[in-house]
Coordinates of N, CA and C in Angstrom, one line a residue:
M162 N 0.8 -1.2 0.0 CA 0.0 0.0 0.0 C 0.9 1.2 0.0
S163 N 0.6 2.1 -0.9 CA 1.4 3.4 -1.0 C 0.9 4.4 0.0
T164 N 1.9 5.1 0.6 CA 1.5 6.2 1.5 C 2.0 7.6 0.9
T165 N 2.2 7.6 -0.4 CA 2.7 8.8 -1.0 C 1.7 10.0 -0.8
L166 N 2.1 11.1 -0.3 CA 1.2 12.2 -0.1 C 1.1 13.0 -1.4
T167 N -0.1 13.6 -1.6 CA -0.2 14.4 -2.8 C -0.5 15.8 -2.3
H168 N -0.5 16.7 -3.3 CA -0.7 18.2 -3.0 C -2.0 18.4 -2.3
S169 N -3.0 17.6 -2.6 CA -4.4 17.8 -2.0 C -4.5 17.3 -0.6
D170 N -3.4 16.6 -0.1 CA -3.5 16.0 1.2 C -3.1 17.1 2.3
A171 N -2.7 18.2 1.9 CA -2.5 19.3 2.9 C -3.8 20.0 3.3
T172 N -4.0 20.1 4.6 CA -5.2 20.7 5.2 C -4.8 22.1 5.8
R173 N -5.5 23.1 5.3 CA -5.3 24.4 5.8 C -6.1 24.5 7.2
L174 N -5.4 24.9 8.2 CA -6.0 24.9 9.5 C -6.7 26.3 9.8
E175 N -7.8 26.3 10.5 CA -8.5 27.5 10.8 C -8.8 27.5 12.3
G176 N -9.1 28.6 12.8 CA -9.6 28.8 14.2 C -8.7 28.0 15.2
A177 N -9.4 27.3 16.1 CA -8.7 26.6 17.2 C -7.8 25.6 16.8
Q178 N -7.9 25.0 15.6 CA -7.0 24.0 15.0 C -5.6 24.6 15.0
R179 N -5.4 25.9 14.8 CA -4.1 26.5 14.7 C -3.3 26.5 16.0
L180 N -4.0 26.4 17.1 CA -3.3 26.4 18.4 C -2.2 25.3 18.6
A181 N -2.5 24.2 18.1 CA -1.6 23.0 18.3 C -0.6 22.8 17.2
F182 N -0.7 23.6 16.1 CA 0.1 23.4 15.0 C 1.6 23.5 15.2
L183 N 2.0 24.7 15.7 CA 3.4 25.0 15.9 C 4.1 24.0 16.9
P184 N 3.5 23.7 18.0 CA 4.1 22.7 18.9 C 4.2 21.3 18.2
S185 N 3.2 21.0 17.4 CA 3.2 19.7 16.7 C 4.3 19.7 15.6
L186 N 4.4 20.7 14.9 CA 5.4 20.8 13.8 C 6.9 20.9 14.4
F187 N 7.0 21.8 15.4 CA 8.4 22.1 15.8 C 8.7 21.5 17.2
G188 N 7.8 20.8 17.8 CA 8.1 20.3 19.2 C 8.3 21.4 20.2
S189 N 9.0 21.1 21.2 CA 9.2 22.1 22.3 C 10.1 23.3 21.9
D190 N 10.6 23.2 20.7 CA 11.4 24.3 20.1 C 10.5 25.3 19.3
F191 N 9.2 25.2 19.4 CA 8.3 25.9 18.5 C 8.5 27.4 18.6
M192 N 8.8 28.0 19.7 CA 8.9 29.5 19.8 C 10.1 30.0 19.0
I193 N 11.2 29.4 19.1 CA 12.4 29.8 18.4 C 12.2 29.5 16.9
S194 N 11.6 28.3 16.6 CA 11.4 27.9 15.2 C 10.5 28.9 14.5
E195 N 9.4 29.3 15.2 CA 8.5 30.2 14.6 C 9.2 31.5 14.3
L196 N 10.0 32.0 15.2 CA 10.7 33.3 15.0 C 11.7 33.1 13.8
T197 N 12.3 31.9 13.7 CA 13.2 31.7 12.6 C 12.5 31.7 11.3
V198 N 11.3 31.2 11.2 CA 10.5 31.3 10.0 C 10.4 32.7 9.5
Y199 N 10.0 33.6 10.5 CA 9.8 35.0 10.2 C 11.1 35.7 9.8
A200 N 12.2 35.3 10.4 CA 13.5 35.9 10.1 C 13.9 35.5 8.7
Y201 N 13.7 34.2 8.4 CA 14.0 33.7 7.0 C 13.2 34.4 6.0
A202 N 11.9 34.6 6.3 CA 11.0 35.3 5.3 C 11.5 36.7 5.0
S203 N 12.0 37.4 6.1 CA 12.6 38.7 5.9 C 13.8 38.7 5.0
R204 N 14.6 37.6 5.2 CA 15.8 37.5 4.4 C 15.6 37.1 3.0
F205 N 14.7 36.2 2.7 CA 14.5 35.5 1.4 C 13.4 36.1 0.6
I206 N 12.4 36.7 1.1 CA 11.2 37.2 0.4 C 11.3 38.7 0.2
T207 N 11.5 39.1 -1.0 CA 11.7 40.5 -1.3 C 10.4 41.3 -0.9
G208 N 10.6 42.3 0.0 CA 9.5 43.2 0.4 C 8.7 42.6 1.6
Y209 N 9.1 41.5 2.1 CA 8.4 40.9 3.3 C 8.5 41.8 4.5
N210 N 7.4 42.2 5.1 CA 7.4 43.1 6.3 C 6.6 42.5 7.4
G211 N 6.5 41.2 7.5 CA 5.7 40.6 8.6 C 4.2 40.4 8.1
G212 N 3.4 39.8 8.9 CA 2.0 39.6 8.6 C 1.5 38.3 9.1
Y213 N 0.3 38.0 8.7 CA -0.4 36.7 9.0 C 0.2 35.6 8.2
W214 N 0.2 34.4 8.9 CA 0.7 33.2 8.2 C -0.4 32.1 8.3
H215 N -0.6 31.3 7.2 CA -1.5 30.2 7.2 C -0.7 29.0 7.6
Y216 N -1.4 28.0 8.2 CA -0.8 26.8 8.6 C -1.5 25.6 7.8
H217 N -0.6 24.8 7.3 CA -1.1 23.6 6.5 C -0.5 22.4 7.2
R218 N -1.4 21.5 7.5 CA -1.0 20.2 8.2 C -1.0 19.1 7.2
L219 N -0.1 18.2 7.2 CA 0.0 17.0 6.4 C -0.5 15.8 7.3
P220 N -1.1 14.8 6.7 CA -1.6 13.7 7.5 C -0.7 13.0 8.4
D221 N 0.6 13.0 8.1 CA 1.6 12.4 9.0 C 2.1 13.2 10.2
G222 N 1.5 14.4 10.3 CA 1.9 15.3 11.4 C 2.8 16.4 11.0
S223 N 3.4 16.3 9.9 CA 4.3 17.4 9.4 C 3.4 18.5 8.8
G224 N 4.0 19.5 8.3 CA 3.2 20.6 7.7 C 4.1 21.7 7.3
Y225 N 3.5 22.9 6.9 CA 4.3 24.0 6.5 C 3.5 25.3 6.8
M226 N 4.2 26.4 6.8 CA 3.6 27.7 7.0 C 3.6 28.5 5.7
V227 N 2.6 29.3 5.5 CA 2.5 30.1 4.3 C 2.2 31.6 4.6
P228 N 3.0 32.5 4.2 CA 2.6 33.9 4.4 C 1.4 34.3 3.6
D229 N 0.6 35.2 4.2 CA -0.6 35.7 3.6 C -0.3 36.7 2.5
M230 N 0.2 36.2 1.4 CA 0.6 37.0 0.3 C 0.2 36.3 -1.0
E231 N 0.2 37.0 -2.1 CA -0.1 36.3 -3.4 C 1.2 35.7 -3.9
N232 N 1.8 36.3 -5.0 CA 3.1 35.9 -5.5 C 4.2 36.7 -4.8
V233 N 5.3 36.1 -4.7 CA 6.5 36.7 -4.1 C 7.7 36.5 -4.9
T234 N 8.7 37.3 -4.7 CA 10.0 37.0 -5.3 C 10.9 36.5 -4.2
F235 N 11.3 35.3 -4.4 CA 12.2 34.5 -3.4 C 13.6 34.6 -3.9
C236 N 14.5 35.1 -3.1 CA 15.9 35.3 -3.5 C 16.8 34.7 -2.4
N237 N 17.6 33.7 -2.8 CA 18.6 33.1 -1.9 C 19.9 33.4 -2.5
P238 N 20.6 34.4 -1.9 CA 21.9 34.8 -2.4 C 23.0 33.7 -2.2
D239 N 22.7 32.8 -1.2 CA 23.7 31.7 -0.9 C 23.8 30.7 -2.0
N240 N 22.8 30.5 -2.9 CA 22.9 29.6 -4.0 C 22.5 30.2 -5.3
W241 N 22.5 31.5 -5.4 CA 22.2 32.3 -6.6 C 20.8 32.0 -7.2
F242 N 19.9 31.7 -6.3 CA 18.5 31.4 -6.7 C 17.6 32.6 -6.6
E243 N 16.9 33.0 -7.6 CA 15.9 34.0 -7.5 C 14.8 33.7 -8.5
C244 N 13.5 33.8 -8.0 CA 12.4 33.4 -8.8 C 11.1 33.9 -8.2
E245 N 10.2 34.3 -9.1 CA 8.8 34.7 -8.6 C 8.0 33.4 -8.4
M246 N 7.3 33.3 -7.3 CA 6.6 32.1 -7.0 C 5.4 32.4 -6.2
S247 N 4.5 31.4 -6.0 CA 3.4 31.6 -5.1 C 3.9 31.7 -3.6
A248 N 3.1 32.3 -2.8 CA 3.4 32.3 -1.4 C 3.5 30.9 -0.8
E249 N 2.6 30.0 -1.2 CA 2.7 28.7 -0.7 C 4.0 28.0 -1.0
T250 N 4.5 28.2 -2.2 CA 5.8 27.6 -2.6 C 6.9 28.2 -1.7
A251 N 6.9 29.5 -1.5 CA 7.9 30.1 -0.7 C 7.8 29.7 0.8
G252 N 6.5 29.5 1.3 CA 6.3 29.0 2.6 C 6.9 27.6 2.8
I253 N 6.7 26.7 1.8 CA 7.2 25.4 1.9 C 8.7 25.4 2.0
I254 N 9.3 26.2 1.1 CA 10.8 26.4 1.1 C 11.3 26.8 2.5
I255 N 10.7 27.9 3.0 CA 11.1 28.4 4.3 C 10.9 27.4 5.4
T256 N 9.8 26.7 5.4 CA 9.6 25.7 6.4 C 10.6 24.6 6.4
A257 N 10.9 24.2 5.1 CA 11.9 23.1 5.0 C 13.3 23.6 5.4
L258 N 13.7 24.8 5.1 CA 14.9 25.4 5.6 C 15.0 25.4 7.1
V259 N 13.9 25.8 7.8 CA 13.9 25.9 9.2 C 14.0 24.5 9.8
L260 N 13.2 23.6 9.3 CA 13.3 22.2 9.8 C 14.7 21.6 9.7
N261 N 15.3 21.9 8.6 CA 16.6 21.4 8.3 C 17.7 22.0 9.3
H262 N 17.6 23.3 9.4 CA 18.6 24.0 10.2 C 18.4 23.7 11.7
R263 N 17.2 23.6 12.1 CA 16.9 23.3 13.6 C 17.3 21.9 13.9
S264 N 17.2 21.0 12.9 CA 17.6 19.6 13.2 C 19.2 19.6 13.3
F265 N 19.8 20.3 12.5 CA 21.3 20.4 12.6 C 21.7 21.0 13.9
Y266 N 21.0 22.1 14.3 CA 21.3 22.7 15.6 C 21.2 21.7 16.8
H267 N 20.1 21.1 16.8 CA 19.8 20.2 17.9 C 20.7 18.9 17.9
C268 N 21.1 18.5 16.7 CA 22.0 17.4 16.6 C 23.4 17.7 17.2
H269 N 23.8 19.0 16.9 CA 25.1 19.4 17.4 C 25.1 20.0 18.8
H270 N 23.9 20.0 19.4 CA 23.9 20.4 20.8 C 23.3 19.3 21.7
D271 N 23.5 18.1 21.3 CA 23.2 16.9 22.0 C 21.7 16.8 22.5
N272 N 20.8 17.2 21.6 CA 19.4 17.0 21.9 C 18.9 16.1 20.9
D273 N 19.1 14.8 21.1 CA 18.8 13.8 20.1 C 17.3 13.7 19.8
E274 N 16.5 13.9 20.9 CA 15.0 13.8 20.7 C 14.5 14.9 19.7
L275 N 14.9 16.1 19.9 CA 14.5 17.2 19.0 C 15.1 17.0 17.6
C276 N 16.3 16.6 17.6 CA 17.0 16.3 16.3 C 16.2 15.3 15.5
S277 N 15.8 14.2 16.1 CA 15.0 13.2 15.4 C 13.6 13.7 15.0
H278 N 13.0 14.5 15.9 CA 11.7 15.1 15.6 C 11.8 16.0 14.3
F279 N 12.8 16.9 14.3 CA 12.9 17.8 13.1 C 13.3 17.0 11.9
C280 N 14.1 16.0 12.0 CA 14.4 15.1 10.8 C 13.2 14.4 10.3
R281 N 12.3 13.9 11.2 CA 11.1 13.2 10.7 C 10.2 14.2 10.0
R282 N 10.0 15.4 10.6 CA 9.2 16.4 10.0 C 9.7 16.9 8.6
Y283 N 11.0 17.0 8.5 CA 11.7 17.5 7.3 C 11.4 16.4 6.2
E284 N 11.7 15.1 6.5 CA 11.6 14.1 5.6 C 10.1 13.9 5.1
A285 N 9.2 14.1 6.0 CA 7.8 14.0 5.6 C 7.4 15.2 4.7
L286 N 7.9 16.4 5.0 CA 7.6 17.5 4.1 C 8.2 17.3 2.8
M287 N 9.4 16.8 2.7 CA 10.1 16.6 1.4 C 9.4 15.5 0.6
S288 N 8.8 14.5 1.3 CA 8.0 13.5 0.5 C 6.7 14.2 -0.1
F289 N 6.2 15.1 0.6 CA 5.0 15.9 0.1 C 5.5 16.7 -1.1
V290 N 6.7 17.3 -1.0 CA 7.2 18.2 -2.0 C 7.3 17.4 -3.3
D291 N 7.7 16.1 -3.2 CA 7.8 15.3 -4.4 C 6.6 15.3 -5.3
T292 N 5.4 15.5 -4.8 CA 4.2 15.5 -5.5 C 3.7 16.9 -5.8
H293 N 4.3 17.9 -5.3 CA 3.9 19.3 -5.4 C 4.1 19.8 -6.9
P294 N 3.1 20.6 -7.4 CA 3.3 21.1 -8.8 C 4.6 21.9 -9.0
D295 N 5.1 22.6 -7.9 CA 6.3 23.4 -8.0 C 7.5 22.7 -7.4
A296 N 7.5 21.4 -7.4 CA 8.6 20.6 -6.8 C 10.0 21.0 -7.4
S297 N 10.1 21.2 -8.7 CA 11.4 21.5 -9.2 C 11.9 22.9 -8.7
T298 N 11.0 23.8 -8.6 CA 11.3 25.2 -8.0 C 11.8 25.1 -6.6
I299 N 11.0 24.3 -5.8 CA 11.4 24.1 -4.4 C 12.8 23.5 -4.3
Y300 N 13.0 22.4 -5.0 CA 14.4 21.8 -5.0 C 15.5 22.7 -5.4
R301 N 15.2 23.5 -6.5 CA 16.3 24.5 -6.9 C 16.5 25.5 -5.8
A302 N 15.5 26.0 -5.1 CA 15.7 27.0 -4.1 C 16.5 26.4 -2.9
L303 N 16.3 25.1 -2.6 CA 16.9 24.4 -1.5 C 18.3 23.9 -1.8
D304 N 18.7 23.8 -3.1 CA 19.9 23.3 -3.5 C 21.1 24.1 -3.0

């Protein structure tokens, strides 16, 4: 039986459902991770000045955050990537970056439980990315 997630498997959370999302996605590191998402948005999304974010949960417990914007210009000077894309695509990229970087941080600070948590969430998000219509853009931005 295949458990491959598709783009339609992401559920946008509303109201009280939002309260448990960040602790579920980021574990006990959710406050720092949330701030890191906003900092990365400021760094990578041209013209980003803060604002509301939508939360999307995947069936396996992973998920991603999306800024409340239409199309954005995402620029990563570290890998020479620049592209106009949907806010959803940019949110997936930023969430993946944060999950990856926080797993690295916790791995190197002897917190194996959080390291494993972030690795599982990252791997699940990337499995979802495989079926996303903008998968090639996401992978180029993360390269």
